[in-house]
Coordinates of C-alpha atoms and ligand atoms in Angstrom, one line a residue:
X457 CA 0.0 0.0 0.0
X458 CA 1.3 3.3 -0.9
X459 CA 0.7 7.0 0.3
X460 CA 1.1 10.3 -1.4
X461 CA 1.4 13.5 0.7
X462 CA 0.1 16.9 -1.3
X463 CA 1.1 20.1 -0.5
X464 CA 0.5 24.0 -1.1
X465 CA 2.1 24.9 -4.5
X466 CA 2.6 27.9 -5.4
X467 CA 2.1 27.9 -9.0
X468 CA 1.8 25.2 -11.8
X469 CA 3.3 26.3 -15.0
X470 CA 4.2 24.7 -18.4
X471 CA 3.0 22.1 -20.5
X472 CA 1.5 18.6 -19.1
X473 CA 1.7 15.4 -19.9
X474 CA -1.7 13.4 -20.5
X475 CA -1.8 10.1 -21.1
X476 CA -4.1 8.4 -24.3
X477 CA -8.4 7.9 -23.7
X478 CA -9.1 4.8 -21.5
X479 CA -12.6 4.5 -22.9
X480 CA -11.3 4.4 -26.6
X481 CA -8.3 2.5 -25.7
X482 CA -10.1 -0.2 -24.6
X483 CA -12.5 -0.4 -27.1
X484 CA -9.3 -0.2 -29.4
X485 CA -8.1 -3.8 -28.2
X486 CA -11.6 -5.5 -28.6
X487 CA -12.7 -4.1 -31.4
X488 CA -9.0 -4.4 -33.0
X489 CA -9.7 -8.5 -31.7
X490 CA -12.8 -8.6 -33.7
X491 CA -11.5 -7.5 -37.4
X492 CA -9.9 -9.5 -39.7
X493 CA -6.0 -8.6 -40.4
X494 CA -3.2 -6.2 -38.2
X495 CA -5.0 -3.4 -36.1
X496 CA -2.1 -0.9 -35.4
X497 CA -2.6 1.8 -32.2
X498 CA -0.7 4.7 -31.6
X499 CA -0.6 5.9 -27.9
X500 CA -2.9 2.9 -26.6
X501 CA -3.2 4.0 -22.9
X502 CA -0.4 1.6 -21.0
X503 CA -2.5 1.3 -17.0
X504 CA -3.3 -1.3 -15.0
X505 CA -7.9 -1.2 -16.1
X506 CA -6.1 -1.0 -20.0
X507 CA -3.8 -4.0 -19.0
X508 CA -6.5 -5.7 -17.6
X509 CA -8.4 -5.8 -21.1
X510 CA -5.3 -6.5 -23.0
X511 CA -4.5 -9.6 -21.1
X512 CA -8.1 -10.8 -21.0
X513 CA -8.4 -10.8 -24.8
X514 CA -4.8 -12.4 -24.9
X515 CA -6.2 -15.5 -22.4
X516 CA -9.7 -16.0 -24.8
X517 CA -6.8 -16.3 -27.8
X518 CA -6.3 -12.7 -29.1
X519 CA -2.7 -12.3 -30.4
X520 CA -1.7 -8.8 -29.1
X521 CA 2.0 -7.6 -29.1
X522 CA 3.9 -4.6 -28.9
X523 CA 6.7 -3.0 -31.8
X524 CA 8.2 -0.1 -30.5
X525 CA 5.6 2.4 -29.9
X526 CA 2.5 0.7 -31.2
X527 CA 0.2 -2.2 -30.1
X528 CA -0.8 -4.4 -33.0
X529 CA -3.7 -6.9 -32.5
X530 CA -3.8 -9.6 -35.1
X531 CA -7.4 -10.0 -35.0
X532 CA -9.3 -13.3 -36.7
X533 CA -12.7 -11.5 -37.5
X534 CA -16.0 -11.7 -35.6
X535 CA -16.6 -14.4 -33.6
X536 CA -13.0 -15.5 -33.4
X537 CA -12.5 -15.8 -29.7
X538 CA -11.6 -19.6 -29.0
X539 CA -9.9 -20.5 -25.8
X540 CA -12.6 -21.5 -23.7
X541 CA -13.4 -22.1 -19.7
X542 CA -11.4 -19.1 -19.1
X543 CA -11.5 -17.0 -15.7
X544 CA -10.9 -13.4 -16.6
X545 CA -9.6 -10.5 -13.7
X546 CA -10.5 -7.3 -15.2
X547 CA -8.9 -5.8 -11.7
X548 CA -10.8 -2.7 -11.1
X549 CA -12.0 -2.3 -14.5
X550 CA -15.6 -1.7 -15.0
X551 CA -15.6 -0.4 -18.4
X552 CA -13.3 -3.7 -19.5
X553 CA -15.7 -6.5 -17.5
X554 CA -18.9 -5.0 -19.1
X555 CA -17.5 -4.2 -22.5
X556 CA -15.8 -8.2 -22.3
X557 CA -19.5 -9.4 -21.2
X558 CA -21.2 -8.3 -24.3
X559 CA -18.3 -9.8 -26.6
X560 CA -18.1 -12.9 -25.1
X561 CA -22.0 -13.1 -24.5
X562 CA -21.8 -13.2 -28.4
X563 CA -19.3 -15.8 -28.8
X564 CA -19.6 -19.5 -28.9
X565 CA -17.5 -19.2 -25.1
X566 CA -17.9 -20.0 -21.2
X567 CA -16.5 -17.2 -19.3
X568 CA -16.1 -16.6 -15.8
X569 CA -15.3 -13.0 -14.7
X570 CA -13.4 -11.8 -11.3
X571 CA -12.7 -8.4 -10.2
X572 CA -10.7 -6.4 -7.1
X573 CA -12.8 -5.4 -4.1
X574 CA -14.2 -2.1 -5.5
X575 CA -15.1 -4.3 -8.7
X576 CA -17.0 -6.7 -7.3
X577 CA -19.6 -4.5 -5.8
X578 CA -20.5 -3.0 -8.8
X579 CA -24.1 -3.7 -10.3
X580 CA -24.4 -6.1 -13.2
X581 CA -27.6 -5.9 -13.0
X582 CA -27.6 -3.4 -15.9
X583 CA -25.4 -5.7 -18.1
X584 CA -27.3 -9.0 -17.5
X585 CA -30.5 -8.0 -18.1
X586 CA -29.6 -7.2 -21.7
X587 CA -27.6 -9.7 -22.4
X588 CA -29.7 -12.2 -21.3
X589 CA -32.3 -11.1 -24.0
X590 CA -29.2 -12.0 -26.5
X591 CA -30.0 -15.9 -25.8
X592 CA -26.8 -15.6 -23.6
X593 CA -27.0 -17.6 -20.2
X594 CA -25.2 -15.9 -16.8
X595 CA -24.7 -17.4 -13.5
X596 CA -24.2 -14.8 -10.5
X597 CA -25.0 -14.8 -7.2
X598 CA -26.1 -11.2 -6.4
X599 CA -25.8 -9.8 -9.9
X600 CA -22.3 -8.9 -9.1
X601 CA -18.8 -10.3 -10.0
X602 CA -18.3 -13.4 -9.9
X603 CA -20.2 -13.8 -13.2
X604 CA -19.9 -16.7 -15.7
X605 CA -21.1 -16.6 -19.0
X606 CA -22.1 -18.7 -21.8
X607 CA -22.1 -17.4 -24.7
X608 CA -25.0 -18.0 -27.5
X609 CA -23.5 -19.3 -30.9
X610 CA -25.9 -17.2 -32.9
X611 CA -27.1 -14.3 -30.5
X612 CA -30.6 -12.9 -31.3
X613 CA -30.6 -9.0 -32.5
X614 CA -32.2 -7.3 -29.9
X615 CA -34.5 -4.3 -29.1
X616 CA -33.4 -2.3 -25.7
X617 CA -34.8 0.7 -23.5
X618 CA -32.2 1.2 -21.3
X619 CA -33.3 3.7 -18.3
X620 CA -29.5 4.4 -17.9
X621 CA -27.7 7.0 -20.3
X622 CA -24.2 4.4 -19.9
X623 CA -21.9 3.9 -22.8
X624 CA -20.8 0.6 -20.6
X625 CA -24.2 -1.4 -21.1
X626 CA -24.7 0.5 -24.9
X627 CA -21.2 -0.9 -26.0
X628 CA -21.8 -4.2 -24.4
X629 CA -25.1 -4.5 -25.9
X630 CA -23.7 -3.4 -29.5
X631 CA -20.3 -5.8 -28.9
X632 CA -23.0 -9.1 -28.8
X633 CA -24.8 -7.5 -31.7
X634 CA -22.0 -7.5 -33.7
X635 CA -22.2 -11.1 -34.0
X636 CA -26.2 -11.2 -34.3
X637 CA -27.5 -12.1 -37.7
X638 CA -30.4 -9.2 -37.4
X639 CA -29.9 -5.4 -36.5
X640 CA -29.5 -4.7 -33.0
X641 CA -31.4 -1.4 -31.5
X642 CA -30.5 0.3 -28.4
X643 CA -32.2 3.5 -26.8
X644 CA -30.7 5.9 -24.2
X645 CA -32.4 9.0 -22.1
X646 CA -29.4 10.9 -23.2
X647 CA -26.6 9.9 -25.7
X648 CA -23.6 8.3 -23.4
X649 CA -20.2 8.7 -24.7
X650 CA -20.1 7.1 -28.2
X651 CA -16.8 6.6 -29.0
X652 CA -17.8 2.7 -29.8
X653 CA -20.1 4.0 -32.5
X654 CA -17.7 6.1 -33.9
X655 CA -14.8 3.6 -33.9
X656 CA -17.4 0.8 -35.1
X657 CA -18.1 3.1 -38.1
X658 CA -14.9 4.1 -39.2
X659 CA -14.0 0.1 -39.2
X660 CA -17.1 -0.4 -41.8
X661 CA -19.6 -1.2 -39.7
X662 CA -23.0 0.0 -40.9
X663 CA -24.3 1.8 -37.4
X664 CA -26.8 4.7 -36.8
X665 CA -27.4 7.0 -34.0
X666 CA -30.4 9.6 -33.7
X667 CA -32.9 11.2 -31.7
X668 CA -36.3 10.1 -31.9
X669 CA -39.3 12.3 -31.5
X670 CA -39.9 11.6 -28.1
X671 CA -36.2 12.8 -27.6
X672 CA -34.3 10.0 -26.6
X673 CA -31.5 8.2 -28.4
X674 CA -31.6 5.5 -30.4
X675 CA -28.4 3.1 -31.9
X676 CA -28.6 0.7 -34.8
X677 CA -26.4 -1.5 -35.0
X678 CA -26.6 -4.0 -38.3
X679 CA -25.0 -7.3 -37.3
X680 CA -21.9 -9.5 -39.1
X681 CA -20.4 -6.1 -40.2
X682 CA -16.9 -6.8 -42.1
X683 CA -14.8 -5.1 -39.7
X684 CA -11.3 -3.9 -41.2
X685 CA -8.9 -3.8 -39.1
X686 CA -7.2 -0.5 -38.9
X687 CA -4.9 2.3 -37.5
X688 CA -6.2 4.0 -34.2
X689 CA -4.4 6.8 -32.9
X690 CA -5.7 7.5 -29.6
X691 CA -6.1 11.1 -28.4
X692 CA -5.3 11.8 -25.3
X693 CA -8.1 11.3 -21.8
X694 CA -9.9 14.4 -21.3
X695 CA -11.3 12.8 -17.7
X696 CA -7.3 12.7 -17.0
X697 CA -6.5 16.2 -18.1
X698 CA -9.3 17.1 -15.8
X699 CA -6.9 17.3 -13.1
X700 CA -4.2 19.5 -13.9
X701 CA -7.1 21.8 -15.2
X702 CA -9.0 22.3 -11.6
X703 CA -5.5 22.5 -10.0
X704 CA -3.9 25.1 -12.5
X705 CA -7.4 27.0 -12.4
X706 CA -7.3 27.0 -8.4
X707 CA -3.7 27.9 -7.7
X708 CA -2.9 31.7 -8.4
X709 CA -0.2 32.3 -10.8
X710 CA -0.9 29.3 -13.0
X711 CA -1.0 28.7 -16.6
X712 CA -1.0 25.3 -18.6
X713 CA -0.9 23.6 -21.7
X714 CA -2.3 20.3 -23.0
X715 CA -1.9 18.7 -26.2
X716 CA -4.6 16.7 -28.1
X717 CA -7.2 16.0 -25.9
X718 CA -10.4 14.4 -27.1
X719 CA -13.2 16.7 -27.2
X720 CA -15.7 14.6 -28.3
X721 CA -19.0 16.4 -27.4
X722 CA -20.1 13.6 -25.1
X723 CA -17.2 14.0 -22.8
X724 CA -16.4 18.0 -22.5
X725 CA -19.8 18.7 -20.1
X726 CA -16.9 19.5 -17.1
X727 CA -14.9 21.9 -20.0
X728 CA -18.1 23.6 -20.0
X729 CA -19.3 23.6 -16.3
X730 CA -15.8 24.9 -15.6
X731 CA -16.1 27.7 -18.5
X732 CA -19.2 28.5 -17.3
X733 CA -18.3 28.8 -13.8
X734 CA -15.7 31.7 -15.0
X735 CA -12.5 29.2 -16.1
X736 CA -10.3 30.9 -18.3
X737 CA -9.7 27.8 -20.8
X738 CA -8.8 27.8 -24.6
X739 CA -9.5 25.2 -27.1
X740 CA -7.2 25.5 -30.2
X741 CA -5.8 23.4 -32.8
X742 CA -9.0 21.5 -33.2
X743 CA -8.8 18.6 -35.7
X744 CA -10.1 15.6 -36.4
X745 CA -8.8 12.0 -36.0
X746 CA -10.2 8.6 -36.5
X747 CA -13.6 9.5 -36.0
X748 CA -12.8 11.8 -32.7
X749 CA -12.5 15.8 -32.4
X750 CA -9.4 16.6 -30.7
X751 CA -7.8 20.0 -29.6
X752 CA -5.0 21.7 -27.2
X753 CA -6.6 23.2 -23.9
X754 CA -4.5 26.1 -22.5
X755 CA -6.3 27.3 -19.1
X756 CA -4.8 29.9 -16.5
X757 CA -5.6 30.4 -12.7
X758 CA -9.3 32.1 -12.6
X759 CA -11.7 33.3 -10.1
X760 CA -14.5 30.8 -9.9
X761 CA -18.1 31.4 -8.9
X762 CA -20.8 28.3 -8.3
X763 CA -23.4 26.9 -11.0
X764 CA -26.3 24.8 -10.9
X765 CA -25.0 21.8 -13.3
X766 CA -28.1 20.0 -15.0
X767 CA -28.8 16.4 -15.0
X768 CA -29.1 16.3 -19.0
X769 CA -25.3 17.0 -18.9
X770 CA -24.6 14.2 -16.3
X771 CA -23.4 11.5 -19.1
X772 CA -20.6 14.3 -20.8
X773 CA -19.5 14.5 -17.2
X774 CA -19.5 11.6 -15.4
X775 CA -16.3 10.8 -14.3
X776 CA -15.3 14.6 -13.6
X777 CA -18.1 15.3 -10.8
X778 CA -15.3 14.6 -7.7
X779 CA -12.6 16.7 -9.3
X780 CA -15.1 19.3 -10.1
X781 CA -16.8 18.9 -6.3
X782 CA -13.1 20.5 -5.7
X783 CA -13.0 23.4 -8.1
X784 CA -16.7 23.8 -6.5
X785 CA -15.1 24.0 -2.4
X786 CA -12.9 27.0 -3.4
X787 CA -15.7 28.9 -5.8
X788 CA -17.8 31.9 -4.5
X789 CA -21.2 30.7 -3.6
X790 CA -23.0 27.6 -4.0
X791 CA -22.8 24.2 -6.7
X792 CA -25.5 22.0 -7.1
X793 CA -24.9 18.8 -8.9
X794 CA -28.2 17.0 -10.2
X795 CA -29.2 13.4 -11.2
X796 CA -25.5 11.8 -9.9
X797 CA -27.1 9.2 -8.3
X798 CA -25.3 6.8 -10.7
X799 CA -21.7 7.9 -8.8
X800 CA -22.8 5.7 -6.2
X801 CA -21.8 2.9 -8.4
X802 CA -18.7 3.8 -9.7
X803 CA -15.3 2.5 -8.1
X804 CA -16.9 3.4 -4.7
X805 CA -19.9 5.7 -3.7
X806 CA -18.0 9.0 -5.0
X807 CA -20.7 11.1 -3.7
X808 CA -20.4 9.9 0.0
X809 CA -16.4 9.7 -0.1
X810 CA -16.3 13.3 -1.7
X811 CA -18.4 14.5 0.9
X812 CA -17.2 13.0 3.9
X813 CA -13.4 14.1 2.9
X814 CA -14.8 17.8 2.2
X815 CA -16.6 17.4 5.9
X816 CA -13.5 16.7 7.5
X817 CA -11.7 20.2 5.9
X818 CA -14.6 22.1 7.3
X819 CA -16.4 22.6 3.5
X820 CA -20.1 22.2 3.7
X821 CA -22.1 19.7 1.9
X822 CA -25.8 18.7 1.6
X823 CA -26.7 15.6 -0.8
X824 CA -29.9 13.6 -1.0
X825 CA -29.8 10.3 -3.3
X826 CA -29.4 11.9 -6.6
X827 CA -28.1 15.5 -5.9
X828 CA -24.9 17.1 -3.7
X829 CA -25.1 21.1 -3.2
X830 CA -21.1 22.3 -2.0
X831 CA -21.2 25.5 -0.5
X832 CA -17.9 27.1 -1.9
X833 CA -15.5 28.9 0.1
X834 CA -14.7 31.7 -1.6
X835 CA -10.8 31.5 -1.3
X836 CA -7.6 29.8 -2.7
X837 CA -6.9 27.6 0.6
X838 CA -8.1 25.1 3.4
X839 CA -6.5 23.8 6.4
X840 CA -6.0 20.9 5.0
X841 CA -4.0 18.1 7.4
X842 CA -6.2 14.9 6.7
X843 CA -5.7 11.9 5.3
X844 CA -7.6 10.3 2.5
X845 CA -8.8 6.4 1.6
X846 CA -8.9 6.3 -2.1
X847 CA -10.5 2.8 -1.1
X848 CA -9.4 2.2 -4.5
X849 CA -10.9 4.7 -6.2
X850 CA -8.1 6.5 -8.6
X851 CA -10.7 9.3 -9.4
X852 CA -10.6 10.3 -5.7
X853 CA -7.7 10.1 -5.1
X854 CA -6.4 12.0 -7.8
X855 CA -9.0 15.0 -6.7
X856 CA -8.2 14.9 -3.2
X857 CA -4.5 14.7 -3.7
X858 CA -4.8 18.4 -5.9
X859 CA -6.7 19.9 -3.2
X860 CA -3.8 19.4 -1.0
X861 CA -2.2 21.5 -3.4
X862 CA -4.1 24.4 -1.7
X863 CA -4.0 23.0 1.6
X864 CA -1.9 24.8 4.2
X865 CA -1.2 21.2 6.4
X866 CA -0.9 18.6 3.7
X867 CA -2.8 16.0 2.5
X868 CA -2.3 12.3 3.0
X869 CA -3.8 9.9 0.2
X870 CA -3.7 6.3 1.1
X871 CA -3.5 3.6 -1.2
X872 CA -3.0 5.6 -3.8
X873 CA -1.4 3.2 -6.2
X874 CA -4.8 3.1 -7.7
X875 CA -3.9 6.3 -9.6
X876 CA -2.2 3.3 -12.0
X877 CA -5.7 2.5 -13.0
X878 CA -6.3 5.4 -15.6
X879 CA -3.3 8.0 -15.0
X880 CA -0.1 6.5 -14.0
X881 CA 2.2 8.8 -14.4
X882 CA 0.0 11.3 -12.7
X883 CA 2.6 11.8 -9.9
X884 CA 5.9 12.5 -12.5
X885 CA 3.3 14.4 -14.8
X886 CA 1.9 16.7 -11.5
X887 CA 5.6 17.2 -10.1
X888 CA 6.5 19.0 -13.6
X889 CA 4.6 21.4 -13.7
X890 CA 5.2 22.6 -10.2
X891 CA 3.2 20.4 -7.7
X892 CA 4.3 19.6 -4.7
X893 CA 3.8 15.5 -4.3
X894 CA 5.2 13.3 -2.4
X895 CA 5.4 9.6 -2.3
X896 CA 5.6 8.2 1.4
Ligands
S3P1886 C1 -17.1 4.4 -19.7 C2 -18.4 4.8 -19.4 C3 -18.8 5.5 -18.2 C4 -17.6 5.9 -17.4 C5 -16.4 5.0 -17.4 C6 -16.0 4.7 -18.8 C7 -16.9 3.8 -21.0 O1 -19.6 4.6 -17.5 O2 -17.9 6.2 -16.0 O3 -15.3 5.5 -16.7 O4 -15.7 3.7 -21.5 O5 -17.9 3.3 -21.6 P1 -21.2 4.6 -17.7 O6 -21.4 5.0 -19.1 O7 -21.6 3.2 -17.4 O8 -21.7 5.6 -16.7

């Protein structure tokens, strides 16, 4: 178990280092796994959830290696996956066990899947409901990990309404559709990120998305596309550059740079809280690249005032709500955050560990299921001097460890090898530009 102490910094200056999309680097292995021919990726995120996919696809038969700086994946075309009776540990990796599901739920496989701690309390509810329509069978105890499932040889296309705007159970849905002889439809309250639609698309796949009259989402998906395999070049994680962007708005004197971040339009709702709550950000150098919008963010140390965020802009957000529960603490006046109540399921029950760390620093909170309110403070520091259990959460405690960057005592974050997950070279990345880290 490792801690990381955080401390006032005076300024953070220069340009950072963010490493490449988690979502679209996973869905990079897969889909690479389910094309026929060499997939190539350029800057394939290298952490532990990423990992986690790669060898999981390499134990159901994938050949996946690595030539200098690209992954290739030698992929045998749709319904290839062989190696059966496998256990898979996707570690702490939601996004890779539900993604995985939907895959092997349409292959002709028996899969068991195993997770860490935080994993395996994490509803699966939402994944085997669907995929059970598929003709897919799934043994769990309490609709959590362990899970095993056999796959169905020919899975049947199926019609969804999900209630949840998630990318996880949309992509898992559309990964056992791809095998389905019929067209697969999926509808969502509000479009989810959809990097798997764009990425399905630019491999040949024949997929739609729109918004129906009744203003929801719907995804169709035809199935036994021909998949060619393909060059992915993966921009780099806006949830990751997230971070240095709350930290170098928050401490005075600041002003960073960072290069090609995705700014897909499902995943910039926290650029746009932050803009609106007076950040001085700027988006340049916007291009395209495989299917995703990418650009350089420049942002500089602002004055911040509190917003009511809406809960149509919770799935272009979802991962940023505990780093931006921090940029809220120091803001003048009040944030509300509405319809979260799905952050309860994430690595642990973000709301509750965001509010009972804020608590403890003497930053006032009121939450109800779905909603927190953060009553900023209206200054550039706290006390500080607490410690923090990321309880294996790397989103928490990569939040918790930049609001020690304001804190006059430091703060402690325990087990906070868990940053590996999604950022690992969070700490080396931070120290650059001027934060004070520690490891301890
Ligand atoms: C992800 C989707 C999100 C997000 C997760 C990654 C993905 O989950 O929280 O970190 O890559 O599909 P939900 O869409 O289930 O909320």
């Amino acid at each position: 178990m490792s801690s990381i102490k955080s401390q006032i910094t005076s300024k953070l200056v220069g340009e950072i280092e963010v490493p490449g999309d988690k979502s679209i680097s996973h869905r990079a292995l897969m889909f690479g796994a389910c094309a026929i021919g060499t997939t190539t990726i350029n800057n394939l995120l290298e952490s532990e959830d990423v990992f986690s996919t790669l060898n999981a696809l390499k134990k159901l038969g994938v050949k996946i290696t690595k030539n200098q700086e690209h992954w290739k994946i030698l992929g045998n075309g749709l319904g290839s996956l062989f190696v059966n009776n496998q256990t898979l540990d996707l570690g702490n990796s939601g996004t890779g066990a539900r993604l995985l599901m939907g895959l092997v739920a349409g292959s002709d496989l028996k899969v068991t899947f195993i997770g860490d701690k935080s994993l395996s309390r994490r509803p699966m509810k939402r994944i085997i409901e669907p995929l059970l329509k598929t003709g897919a069978q799934i043994d769990s105890s309490n609709n959590c990990l362990p899970l095993t499932i056999q796959g169905s040889k020919i899975p049947l296309p199926i019609e969804y309404y999900s209630k949840l705007s998630s990318a996880q159970v949309k992509s898992s849905v559309l990964l056992s559709g791809l095998t389905s002889t019929g067209t697969t439809t999926y509808f969502e309250p509000l479009l989810s990120r959809d990097h798997t639609e764009r990425m399905l698309r630019y491999m040949g796949a024949e997929i739609k998305s729109e918004e129906t009259l009744e203003n929801i989402w719907k995804i169709t998906l035809k199935g036994l596309p021909n998949l060619r395999s393909c060059y992915f070049n993966i921009p780099n994680d806006p949830s990751s550059a997230a971070f240095p962007i709350v930290a170098a708005l928050l401490i005075k004197n600041s002003n960073i740079f960072i290069k090609n971040i995705c700014v897909n339009k499902t995943r910039i709702g926290f650029l746009n809280t932050l803009i609106e709550m007076g950040g001085k950000i700027k988006l340049f150098n916007r291009k395209e690249n495989c299917g995703e919008k990418v650009a350089d963010i420049e942002v500089k140390h602002s004055k911040l005032k509190g917003v009511n965020i809406p809960a149509e802009r919770v799935p272009s957000m979802i991962d940023e709500y505990p780093i931006l529960s921090i940029a809220a603490s120091f803001a003048e006046g009040k944030t509300t955050m509405n319809g979260i109540k799905d952050l309860r399921n994430k690595e642990t029950d973000r709301i509750k560990e965001v509010e009972e760390s804020l608590n403890k620093l003497g930053i006032k909170t009121k939450s109800s299921y779905d909603n927190l309110l953060i009553e900023g403070l209206g200054k550039n520091f706290v006390e500080g001097g607490i410690e923090v259990d990321s309880k294996l959460d790397h989103r928490i405690a990569m939040s918790f460890l930049c609001l020690g960057l304001l804190s006059k005592k430091p703060i402690i974050v325990k087990q906070s090898e868990t940053i590996n997950s999604s950022f690992p070279n969070f700490y080396n990345s931070m120290k650059k530009i001027g934060a004070k880290l520690i490891k301890i």
